[in-house]
XYZ file of C-alpha atoms in Angstrom:
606
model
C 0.000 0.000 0.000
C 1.600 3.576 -1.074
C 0.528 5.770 1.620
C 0.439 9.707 1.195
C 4.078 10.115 2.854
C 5.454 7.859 -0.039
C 3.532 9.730 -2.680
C 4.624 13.197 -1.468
C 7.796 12.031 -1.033
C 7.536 10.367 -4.858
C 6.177 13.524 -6.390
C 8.568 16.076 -4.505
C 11.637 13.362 -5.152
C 10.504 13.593 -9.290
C 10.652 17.784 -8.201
C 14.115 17.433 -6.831
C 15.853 14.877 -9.740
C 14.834 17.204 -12.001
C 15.653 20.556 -10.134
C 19.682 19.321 -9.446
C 19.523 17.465 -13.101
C 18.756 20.807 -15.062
C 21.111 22.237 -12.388
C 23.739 20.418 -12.950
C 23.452 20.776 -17.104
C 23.288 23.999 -16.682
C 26.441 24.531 -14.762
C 28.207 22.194 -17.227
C 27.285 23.932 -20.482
C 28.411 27.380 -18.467
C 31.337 26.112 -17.859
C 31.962 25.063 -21.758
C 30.855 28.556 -21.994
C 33.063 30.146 -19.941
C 36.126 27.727 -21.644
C 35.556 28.901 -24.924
C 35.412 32.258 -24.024
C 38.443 32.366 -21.732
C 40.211 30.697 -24.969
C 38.989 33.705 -26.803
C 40.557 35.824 -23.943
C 43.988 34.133 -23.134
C 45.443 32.436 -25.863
C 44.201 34.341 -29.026
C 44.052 37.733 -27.462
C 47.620 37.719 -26.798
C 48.846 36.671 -30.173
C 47.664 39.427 -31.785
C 48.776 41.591 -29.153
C 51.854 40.122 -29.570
C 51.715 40.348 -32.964
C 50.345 43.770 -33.167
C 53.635 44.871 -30.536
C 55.944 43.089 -33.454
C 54.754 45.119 -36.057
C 54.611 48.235 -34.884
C 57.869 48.076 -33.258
C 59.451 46.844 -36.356
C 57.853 49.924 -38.149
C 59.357 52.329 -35.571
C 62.955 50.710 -36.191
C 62.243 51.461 -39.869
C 61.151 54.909 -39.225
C 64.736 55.342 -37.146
C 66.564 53.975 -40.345
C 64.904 56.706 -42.269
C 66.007 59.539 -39.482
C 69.665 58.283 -40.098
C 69.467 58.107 -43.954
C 68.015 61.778 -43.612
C 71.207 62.599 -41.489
C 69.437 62.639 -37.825
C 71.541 59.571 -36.807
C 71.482 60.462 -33.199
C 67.708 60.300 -32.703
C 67.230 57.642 -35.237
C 69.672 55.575 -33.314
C 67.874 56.006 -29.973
C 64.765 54.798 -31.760
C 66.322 51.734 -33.013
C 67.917 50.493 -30.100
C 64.578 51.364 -27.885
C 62.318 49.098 -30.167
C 64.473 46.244 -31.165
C 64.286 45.421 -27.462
C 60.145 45.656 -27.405
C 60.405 43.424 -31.167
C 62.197 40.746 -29.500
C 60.003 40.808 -26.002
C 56.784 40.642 -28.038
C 58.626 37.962 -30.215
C 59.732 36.065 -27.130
C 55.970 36.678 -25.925
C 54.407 34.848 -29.430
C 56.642 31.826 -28.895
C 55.290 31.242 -25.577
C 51.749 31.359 -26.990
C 51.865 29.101 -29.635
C 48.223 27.618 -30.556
C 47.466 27.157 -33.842
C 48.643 25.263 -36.785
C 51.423 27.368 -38.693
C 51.982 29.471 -36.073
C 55.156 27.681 -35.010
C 56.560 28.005 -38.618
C 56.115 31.647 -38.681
C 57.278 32.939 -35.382
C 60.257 30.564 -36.002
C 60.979 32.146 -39.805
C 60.138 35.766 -38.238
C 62.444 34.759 -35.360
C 65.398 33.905 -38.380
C 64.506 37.230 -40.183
C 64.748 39.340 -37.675
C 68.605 37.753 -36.491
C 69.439 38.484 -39.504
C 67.535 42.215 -40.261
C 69.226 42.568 -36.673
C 72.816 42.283 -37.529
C 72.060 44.437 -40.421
C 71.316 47.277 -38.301
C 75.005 47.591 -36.973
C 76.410 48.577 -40.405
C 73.809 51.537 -40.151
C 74.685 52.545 -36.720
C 78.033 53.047 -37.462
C 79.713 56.302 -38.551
C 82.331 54.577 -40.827
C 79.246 54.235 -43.618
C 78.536 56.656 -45.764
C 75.105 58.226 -46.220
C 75.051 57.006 -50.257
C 76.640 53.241 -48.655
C 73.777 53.309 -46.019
C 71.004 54.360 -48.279
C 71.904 51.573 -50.917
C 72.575 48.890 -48.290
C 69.083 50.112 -46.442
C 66.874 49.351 -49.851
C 69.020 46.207 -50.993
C 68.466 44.175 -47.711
C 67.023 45.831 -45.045
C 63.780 46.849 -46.488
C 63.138 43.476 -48.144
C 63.814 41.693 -44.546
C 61.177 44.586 -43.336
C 58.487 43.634 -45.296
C 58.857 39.952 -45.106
C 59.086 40.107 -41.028
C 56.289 42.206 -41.511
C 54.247 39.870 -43.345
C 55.107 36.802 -41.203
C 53.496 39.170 -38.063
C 50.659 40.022 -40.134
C 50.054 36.752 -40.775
C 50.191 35.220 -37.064
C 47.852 38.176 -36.703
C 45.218 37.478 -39.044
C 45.360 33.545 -37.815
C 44.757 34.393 -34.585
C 42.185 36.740 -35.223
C 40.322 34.146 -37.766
C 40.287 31.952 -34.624
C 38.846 34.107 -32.439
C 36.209 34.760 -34.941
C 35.249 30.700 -35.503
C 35.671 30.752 -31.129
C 32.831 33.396 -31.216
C 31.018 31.630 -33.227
C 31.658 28.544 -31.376
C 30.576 29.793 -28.007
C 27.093 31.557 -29.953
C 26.691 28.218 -30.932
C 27.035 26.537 -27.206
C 25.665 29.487 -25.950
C 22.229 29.007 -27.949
C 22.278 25.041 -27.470
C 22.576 25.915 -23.500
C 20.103 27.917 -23.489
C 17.672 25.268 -25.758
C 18.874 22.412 -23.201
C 18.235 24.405 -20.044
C 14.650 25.521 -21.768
C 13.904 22.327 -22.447
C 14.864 21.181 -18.618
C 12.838 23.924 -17.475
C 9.491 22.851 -19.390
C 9.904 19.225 -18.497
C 10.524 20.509 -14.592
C 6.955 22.325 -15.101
C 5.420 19.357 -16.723
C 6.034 17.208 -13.898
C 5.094 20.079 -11.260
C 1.857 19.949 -13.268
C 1.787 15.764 -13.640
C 2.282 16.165 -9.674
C -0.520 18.829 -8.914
C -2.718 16.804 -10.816
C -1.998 14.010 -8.772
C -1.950 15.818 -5.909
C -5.463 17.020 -6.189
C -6.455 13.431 -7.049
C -4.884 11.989 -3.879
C -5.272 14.176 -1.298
C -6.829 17.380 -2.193
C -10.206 16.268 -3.863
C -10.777 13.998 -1.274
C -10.109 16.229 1.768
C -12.569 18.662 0.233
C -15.251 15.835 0.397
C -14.391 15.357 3.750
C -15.156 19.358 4.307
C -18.486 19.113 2.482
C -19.643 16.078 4.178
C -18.742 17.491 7.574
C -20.203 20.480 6.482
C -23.959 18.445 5.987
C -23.670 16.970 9.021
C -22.998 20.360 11.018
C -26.592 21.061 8.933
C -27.859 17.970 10.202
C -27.327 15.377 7.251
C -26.055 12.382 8.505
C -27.611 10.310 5.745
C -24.056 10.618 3.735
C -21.445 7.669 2.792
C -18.089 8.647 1.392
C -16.611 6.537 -1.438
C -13.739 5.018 -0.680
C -11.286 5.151 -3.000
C -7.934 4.260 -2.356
C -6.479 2.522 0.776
C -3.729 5.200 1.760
C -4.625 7.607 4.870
C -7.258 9.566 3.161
C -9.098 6.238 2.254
C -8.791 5.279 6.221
C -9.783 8.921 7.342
C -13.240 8.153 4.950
C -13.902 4.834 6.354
C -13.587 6.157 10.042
C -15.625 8.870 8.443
C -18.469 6.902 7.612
C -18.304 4.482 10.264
C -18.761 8.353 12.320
C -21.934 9.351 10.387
C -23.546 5.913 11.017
C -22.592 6.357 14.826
C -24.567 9.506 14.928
C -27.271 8.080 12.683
C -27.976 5.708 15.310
C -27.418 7.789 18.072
C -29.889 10.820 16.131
C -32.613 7.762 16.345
C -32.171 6.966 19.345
C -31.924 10.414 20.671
C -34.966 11.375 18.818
C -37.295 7.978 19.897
C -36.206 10.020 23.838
C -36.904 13.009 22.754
C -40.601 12.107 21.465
C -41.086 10.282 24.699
C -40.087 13.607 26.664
C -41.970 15.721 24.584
C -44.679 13.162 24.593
C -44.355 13.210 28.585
C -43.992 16.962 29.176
C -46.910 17.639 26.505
C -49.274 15.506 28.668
C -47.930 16.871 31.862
C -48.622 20.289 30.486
C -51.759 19.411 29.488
C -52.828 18.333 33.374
C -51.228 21.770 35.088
C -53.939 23.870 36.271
C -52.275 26.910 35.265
C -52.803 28.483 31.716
C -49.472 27.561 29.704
C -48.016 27.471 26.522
C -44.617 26.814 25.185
C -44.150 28.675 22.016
C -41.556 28.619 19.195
C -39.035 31.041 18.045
C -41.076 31.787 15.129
C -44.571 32.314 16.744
C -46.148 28.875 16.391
C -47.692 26.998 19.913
C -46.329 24.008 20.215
C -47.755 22.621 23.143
C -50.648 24.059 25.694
C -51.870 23.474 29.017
C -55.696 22.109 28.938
C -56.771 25.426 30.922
C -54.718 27.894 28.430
C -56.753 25.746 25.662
C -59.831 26.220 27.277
C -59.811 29.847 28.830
C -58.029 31.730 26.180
C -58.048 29.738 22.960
C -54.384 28.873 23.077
C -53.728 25.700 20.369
C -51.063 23.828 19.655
C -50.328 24.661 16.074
C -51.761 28.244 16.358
C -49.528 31.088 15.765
C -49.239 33.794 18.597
C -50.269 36.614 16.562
C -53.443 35.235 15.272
C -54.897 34.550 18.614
C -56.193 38.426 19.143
C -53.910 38.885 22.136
C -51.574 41.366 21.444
C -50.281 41.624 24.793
C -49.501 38.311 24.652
C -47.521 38.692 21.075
C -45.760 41.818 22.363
C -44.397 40.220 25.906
C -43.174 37.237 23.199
C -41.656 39.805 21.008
C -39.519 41.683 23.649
C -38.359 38.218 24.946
C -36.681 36.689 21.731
C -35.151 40.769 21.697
C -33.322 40.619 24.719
C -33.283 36.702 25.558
C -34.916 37.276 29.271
C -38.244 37.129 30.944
C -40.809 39.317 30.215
C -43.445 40.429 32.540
C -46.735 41.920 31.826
C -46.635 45.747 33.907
C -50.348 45.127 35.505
C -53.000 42.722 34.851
C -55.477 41.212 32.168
C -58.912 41.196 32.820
C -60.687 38.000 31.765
C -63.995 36.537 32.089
C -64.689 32.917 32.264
C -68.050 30.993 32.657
C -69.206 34.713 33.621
C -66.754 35.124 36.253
C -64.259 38.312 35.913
C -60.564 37.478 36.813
C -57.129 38.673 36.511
C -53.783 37.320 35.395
C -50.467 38.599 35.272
C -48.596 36.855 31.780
C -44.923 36.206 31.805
C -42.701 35.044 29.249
C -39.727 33.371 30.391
C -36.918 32.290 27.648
C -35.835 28.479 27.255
C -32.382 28.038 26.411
C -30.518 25.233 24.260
C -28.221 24.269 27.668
C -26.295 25.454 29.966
C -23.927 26.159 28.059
C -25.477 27.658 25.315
C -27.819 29.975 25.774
C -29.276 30.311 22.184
C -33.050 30.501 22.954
C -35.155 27.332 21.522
C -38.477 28.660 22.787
C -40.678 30.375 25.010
C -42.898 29.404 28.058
C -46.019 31.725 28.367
C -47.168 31.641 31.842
C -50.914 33.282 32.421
C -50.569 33.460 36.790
C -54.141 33.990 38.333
C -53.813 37.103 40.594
C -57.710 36.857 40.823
C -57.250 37.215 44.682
C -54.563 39.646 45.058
C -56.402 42.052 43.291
C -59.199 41.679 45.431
C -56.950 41.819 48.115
C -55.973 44.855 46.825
C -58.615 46.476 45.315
C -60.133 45.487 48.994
C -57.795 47.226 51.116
C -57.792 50.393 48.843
C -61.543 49.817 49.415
C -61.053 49.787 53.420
C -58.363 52.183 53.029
C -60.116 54.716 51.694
C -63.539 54.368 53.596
C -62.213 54.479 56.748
C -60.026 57.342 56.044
C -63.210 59.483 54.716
C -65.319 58.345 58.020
C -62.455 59.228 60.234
C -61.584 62.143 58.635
C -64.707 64.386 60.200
C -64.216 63.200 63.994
C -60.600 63.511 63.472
C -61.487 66.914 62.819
C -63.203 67.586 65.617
C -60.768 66.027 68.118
C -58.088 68.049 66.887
C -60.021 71.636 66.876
C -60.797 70.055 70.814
C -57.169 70.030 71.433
C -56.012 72.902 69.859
C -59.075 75.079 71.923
C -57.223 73.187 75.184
C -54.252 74.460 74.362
C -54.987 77.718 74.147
C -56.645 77.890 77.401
C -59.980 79.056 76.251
C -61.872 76.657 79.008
C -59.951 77.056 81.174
C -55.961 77.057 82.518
C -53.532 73.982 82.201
C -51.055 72.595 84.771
C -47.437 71.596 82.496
C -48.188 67.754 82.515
C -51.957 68.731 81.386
C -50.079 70.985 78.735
C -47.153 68.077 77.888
C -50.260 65.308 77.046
C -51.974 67.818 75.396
C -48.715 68.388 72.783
C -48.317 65.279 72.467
C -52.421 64.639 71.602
C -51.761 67.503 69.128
C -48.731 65.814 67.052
C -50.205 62.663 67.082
C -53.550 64.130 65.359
C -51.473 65.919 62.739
C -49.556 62.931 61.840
C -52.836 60.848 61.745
C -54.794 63.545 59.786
C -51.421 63.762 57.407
C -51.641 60.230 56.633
C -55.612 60.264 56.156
C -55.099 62.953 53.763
C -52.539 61.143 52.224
C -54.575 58.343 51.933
C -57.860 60.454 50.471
C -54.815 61.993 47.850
C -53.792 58.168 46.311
C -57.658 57.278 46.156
C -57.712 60.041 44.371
C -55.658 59.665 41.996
C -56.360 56.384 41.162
C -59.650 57.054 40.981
C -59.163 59.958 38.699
C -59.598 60.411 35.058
C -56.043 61.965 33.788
C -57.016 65.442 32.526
C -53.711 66.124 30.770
C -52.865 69.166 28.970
C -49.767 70.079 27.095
C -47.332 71.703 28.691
C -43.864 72.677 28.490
C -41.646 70.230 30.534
C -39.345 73.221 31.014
C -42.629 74.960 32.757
C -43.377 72.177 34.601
C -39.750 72.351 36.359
C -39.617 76.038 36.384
C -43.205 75.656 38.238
C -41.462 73.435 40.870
C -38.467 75.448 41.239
C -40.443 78.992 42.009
C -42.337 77.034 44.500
C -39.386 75.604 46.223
C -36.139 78.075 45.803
C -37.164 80.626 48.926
C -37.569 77.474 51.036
C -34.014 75.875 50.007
C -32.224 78.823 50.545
C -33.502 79.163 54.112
C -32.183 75.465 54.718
C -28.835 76.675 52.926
C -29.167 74.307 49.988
C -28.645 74.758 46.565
C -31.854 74.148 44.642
C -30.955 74.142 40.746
C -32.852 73.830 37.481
C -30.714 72.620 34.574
C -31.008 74.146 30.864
C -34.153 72.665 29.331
C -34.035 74.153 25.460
C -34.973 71.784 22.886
C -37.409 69.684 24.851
C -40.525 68.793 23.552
C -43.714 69.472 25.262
C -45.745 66.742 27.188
C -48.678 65.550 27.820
C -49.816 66.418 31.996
C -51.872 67.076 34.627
C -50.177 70.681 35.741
C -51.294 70.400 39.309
C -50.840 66.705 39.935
C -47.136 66.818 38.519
C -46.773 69.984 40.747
C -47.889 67.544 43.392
C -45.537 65.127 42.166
C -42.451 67.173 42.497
C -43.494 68.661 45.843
C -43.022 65.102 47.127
C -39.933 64.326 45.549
C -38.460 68.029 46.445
C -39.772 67.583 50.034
C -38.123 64.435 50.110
C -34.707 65.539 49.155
C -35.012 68.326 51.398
C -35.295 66.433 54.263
C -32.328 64.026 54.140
C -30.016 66.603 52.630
C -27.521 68.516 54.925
C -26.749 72.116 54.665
C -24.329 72.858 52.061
C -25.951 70.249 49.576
C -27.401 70.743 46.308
C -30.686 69.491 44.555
C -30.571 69.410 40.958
C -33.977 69.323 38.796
C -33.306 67.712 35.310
C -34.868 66.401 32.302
C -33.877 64.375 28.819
C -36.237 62.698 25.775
C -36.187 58.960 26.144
C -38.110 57.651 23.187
C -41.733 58.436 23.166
C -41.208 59.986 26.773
C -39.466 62.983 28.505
C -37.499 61.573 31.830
C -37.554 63.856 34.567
C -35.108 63.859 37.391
C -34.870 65.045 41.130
C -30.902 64.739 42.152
C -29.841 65.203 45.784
C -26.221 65.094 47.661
C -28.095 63.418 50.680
C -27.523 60.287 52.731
C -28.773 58.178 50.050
C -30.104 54.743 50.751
C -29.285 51.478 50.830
C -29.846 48.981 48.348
C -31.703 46.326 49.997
C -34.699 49.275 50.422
C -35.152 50.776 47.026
C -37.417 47.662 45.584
C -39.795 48.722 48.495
C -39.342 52.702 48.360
C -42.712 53.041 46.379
C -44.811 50.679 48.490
C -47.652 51.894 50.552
C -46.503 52.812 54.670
C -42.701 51.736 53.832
C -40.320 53.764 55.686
C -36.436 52.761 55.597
C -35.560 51.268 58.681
C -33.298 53.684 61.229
C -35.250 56.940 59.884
C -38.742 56.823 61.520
C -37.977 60.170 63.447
C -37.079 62.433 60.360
C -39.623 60.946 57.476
C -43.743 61.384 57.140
C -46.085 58.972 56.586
C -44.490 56.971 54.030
C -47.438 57.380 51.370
C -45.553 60.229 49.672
C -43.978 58.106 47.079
C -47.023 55.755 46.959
C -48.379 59.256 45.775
C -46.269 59.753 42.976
C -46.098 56.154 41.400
C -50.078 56.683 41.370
C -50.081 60.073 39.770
C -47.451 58.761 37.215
C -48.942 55.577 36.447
C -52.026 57.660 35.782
C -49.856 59.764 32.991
C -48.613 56.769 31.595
C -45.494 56.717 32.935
C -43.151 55.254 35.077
C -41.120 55.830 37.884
C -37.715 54.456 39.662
C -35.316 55.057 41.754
C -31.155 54.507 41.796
C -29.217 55.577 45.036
C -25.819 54.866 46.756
C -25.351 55.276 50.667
C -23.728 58.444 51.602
C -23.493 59.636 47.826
C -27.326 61.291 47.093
C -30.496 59.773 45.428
C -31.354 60.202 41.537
C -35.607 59.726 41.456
C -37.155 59.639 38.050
C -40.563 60.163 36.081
C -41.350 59.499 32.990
C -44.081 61.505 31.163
C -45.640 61.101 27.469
C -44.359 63.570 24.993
C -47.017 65.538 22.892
C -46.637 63.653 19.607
C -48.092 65.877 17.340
C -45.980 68.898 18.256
C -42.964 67.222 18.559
C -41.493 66.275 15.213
């Protein structure tokens, strides 16, 4: 079996013969190259130079025979003597470089010539000649010697240079075949890079991508795929393991899904026997299963989509959840009457993850809780609330005029302790008449129809800061109004917001120290305009603030500096009634931050 190792190692082997083959050529024929041209260089080259040095020194002895025949023998013998010695190095220079045919025979015959052209010279260097002896002895054998040393250079010259010329021509010829070789070496190198890419592809490429694709279904969920099998190397192993893999999870998808039909099977019928009204629903919309009293009460099928049921309360709450993947609660309750019967729920939807891990949501539980009896708890105790304030309201009345006559000794005169009780009687009817009329105030506002106008919410803090600033000052506090240009205007009652921030002012008045500020604010949030009431107080502490809106709830350790605590219950009402909201953030020791929200005028604010 030829695994992948051997045919990488085959196919990048073929690579490497051929690489260091062509390689190796090449660097032959360069050398041949480099041969013939060094050839050209060394042994031709000098030659002629040789040769060229022979004849033009025997043409400067010539010219200093013709200075001595003209009667400059001094000069002409200088010139003589100074060039027979460069004839005879260039000579000795051509011997040493013999390299072509012939070339012996003529350096030897100019080598002759010039012994004898040599000892001809003497007879012209000396004085004992005459000028008519010299002249006829110069033409009868000098000159002829001359030209025939002459020609014998001329001749070595025009050998050597005819060999450099068939060299050249040699060396374009290896030159071109080098470069058709190497060409050739290069093409057959690309060849069997391409034979091996091919192959390549075939053995391991193709078949890895396969293996991508198929793992790539089976991410998607198609496990109904069987790889061919091709070969019996790695790849072929990695496919068979592959396969044996997808049946694996083939089986284990059946038998995972036979469980899963038996829990949904299961949890569908134990759904189905819960007394409470509810329904799991799918990402997109669809009820897939539903509690017998969901089914019954509000028409809530398996199979039905959410928004086609006609509860848009319902479909909103849904909405919101798959938004921000966390439970939704209904703000309030839904009225619903069965068999005649009114009652109230409170719907939640509460996200149901993949895992633990991974909280992708699958689906959604709808949960309708009966608060039936709360609200009549409620609605009960607003109910007692607000009947015995109103019958205890007149007597109160009374008793307190009683004790405020007392006091001022119209009946008659009072001993201290008689005067101490009395105090006392006084402060405790105040407080007790303050909370009655702060009960009387939150029946009344939840009792009342909102009458809202539009108003500036600049005006509306302006209002609250004329009302306030003289007070402030007198407790040395800082009461400030930020910029409010560019708000829009809102929809409210005037009076019942002045209300509103009378609490919250009165509030931060009371558990600020001198020195401190209180800082009235507002911004545009959406559809609403957020206003804000900022102190530098005490603050309080975290564990309170879910509770700071209830009815009677006081923070613990402040009884002796607070009211009734209805003040707050106030505002939520007169809010609520607006169509807002209100909350609360606060540190200990660094100030409190309370907020309203009111609607903005649509129409006017574009």
């Amino acid at each position: 079996m030829i695994g992948i190792r051997q045919k990488l190692m085959l196919g990048f082997g073929g690579l490497l013969l051929i690489i260091l083959l062509s390689g190796a050529f090449t660097l032959f024929n360069i050398g041949r190259l480099g041969g013939a041209v060094d050839t050209i260089l060394k042994e031709n080259y000098r030659s002629v130079t040789a040769s060229q040095q022979m004849k033009e020194s025997l043409e400067r002895i010539d010219s200093g025979l013709l200075f001595i025949l003209t009667g400059n023998g001094k000069e002409g013998g200088k010139l003589v003597e100074e060039h027979v010695e460069k004839f005879l190095v260039a000579l000795k220079t051509e011997q040493g470089n013999i390299t072509i045919a012939g070339e012996k025979e003529a350096a030897d015959s100019i080598e002759r010539l010039f012994a004898e052209y040599n000892s001809g010279l003497r007879p012209m260097l000396d004085d004992g000649m005459t000028d008519d002896g010299k002249r006829a002895f110069y033409y009868k054998n000098l000159y002829p010697l001359f030209y025939e040393i002459k020609n014998n250079a001329q001749k070595i010259l025009d050998m050597n240079q005819a060999h450099m010329v068939q060299a050249g021509r040699d060396a374009s010829e290896l030159s071109a075949t080098v470069f058709d070789r190497t060409a050739a070496a290069i093409i057959a190198s690309v060849i069997i890079a391409a034979m091996f890419s091919f192959l390549t592809h075939k053995w391991i490429l193709n078949p890895i991508r396969r293996l991508t694709e198929s793992a790539r279904h089976i991410k998607d969920g198609n496990l109904n795929l069987v790889l061919e099998v091709g070969s019996k190397d790695e790849i072929g192993q990695l496919s068979k393991s592959f396969n044996e893999m997808a049946h694996a999870l083939r089986t284990a998808k059946k038998h995972d899904m036979a469980k899963l039909a038996t829990a949904e099977r299961s949890a569908s019928d134990m759904l189905k026997a819960l007394p409470e009204a509810i329904a799991v629903i799918s990402t997109d919309g669809t009820i897939k299963s539903a509690s017998e009293t969901a089914e019954k009460n509000f028409g809530i099928k398996p199979g039905e989509d959410i928004g086609n049921l006609g509860i848009g309360w319902a479909e909103k709450l849904f909405e919101k959840c798959l938004i921000e993947h966390k439970q939704q609660t209904y703000d309030g309750y839904i009225q619903h009457f069965i068999g005649g019967s009114e009652y109230f729920f409170q719907p939640t939807v509460i996200p149901i993850p993949l895992g633990r891990a991974d909280r992708k949501m699958t689906s959604a539980a709808l949960i309708l809780k009966d608060v039936t009896q709360v609200n009549e708890q409620q609605e009960l105790k607003k109910s007692v609330a607000a009947t015995v304030s109103h019958q205890l309201k007149t007597p109160l009345t009374s008793v307190r005029m009683a004790v405020h006559l007392l006091l001022e000794e119209r009946v008659g005169g009072l001993n201290e302790k008689q005067t101490e009780l009395l105090l006392e009687a006084r402060d405790g009817s105040d407080r007790l008449s303050s909370i009655i009329d702060s009960l009387i105030a939150i029946d009344a506002a939840e009792g009342k129809k909102n009458s809202a106008a539009v108003y500036s919410a600049g005006l509306l803090m302006a209002d609250a800061k004329d009302v306030f600033e003289a007070d402030a000052l007198d407790r040395g506090l800082r009461l400030i109004c930020r910029e409010s240009s560019g708000l829009p205007e809102v929809l409210a009652d005037r009076e019942a917001i002045a209300h509103v921030f009378s609490n919250l002012i009165n509030n931060a008045f009371r558990f600020t120290a001198a020195g401190g500020e209180i800082i009235l604010d507002a911004a545009v949030n959406g559809d609403f305009v957020t206003f804000s009431v900022t102190d530098t107080g005490r603050g309080i502490p975290q564990e309170h603030l879910e509770h700071i809106f209830d009815r009677f709830y006081r923070v613990p350790g402040q009884e002796g500096s607070t009211g009734t605590g209805l003040g707050l219950a106030i505002v939520k009402e007169i809010v609520q009634t607006h169509g807002g909201q209100v909350s609360v953030l606060s540190r200990e020791s660094s100030g409190s931050e309370f907020r309203f929200s009111l609607p903005v005028h649509k129409e006017e604010y574009k």
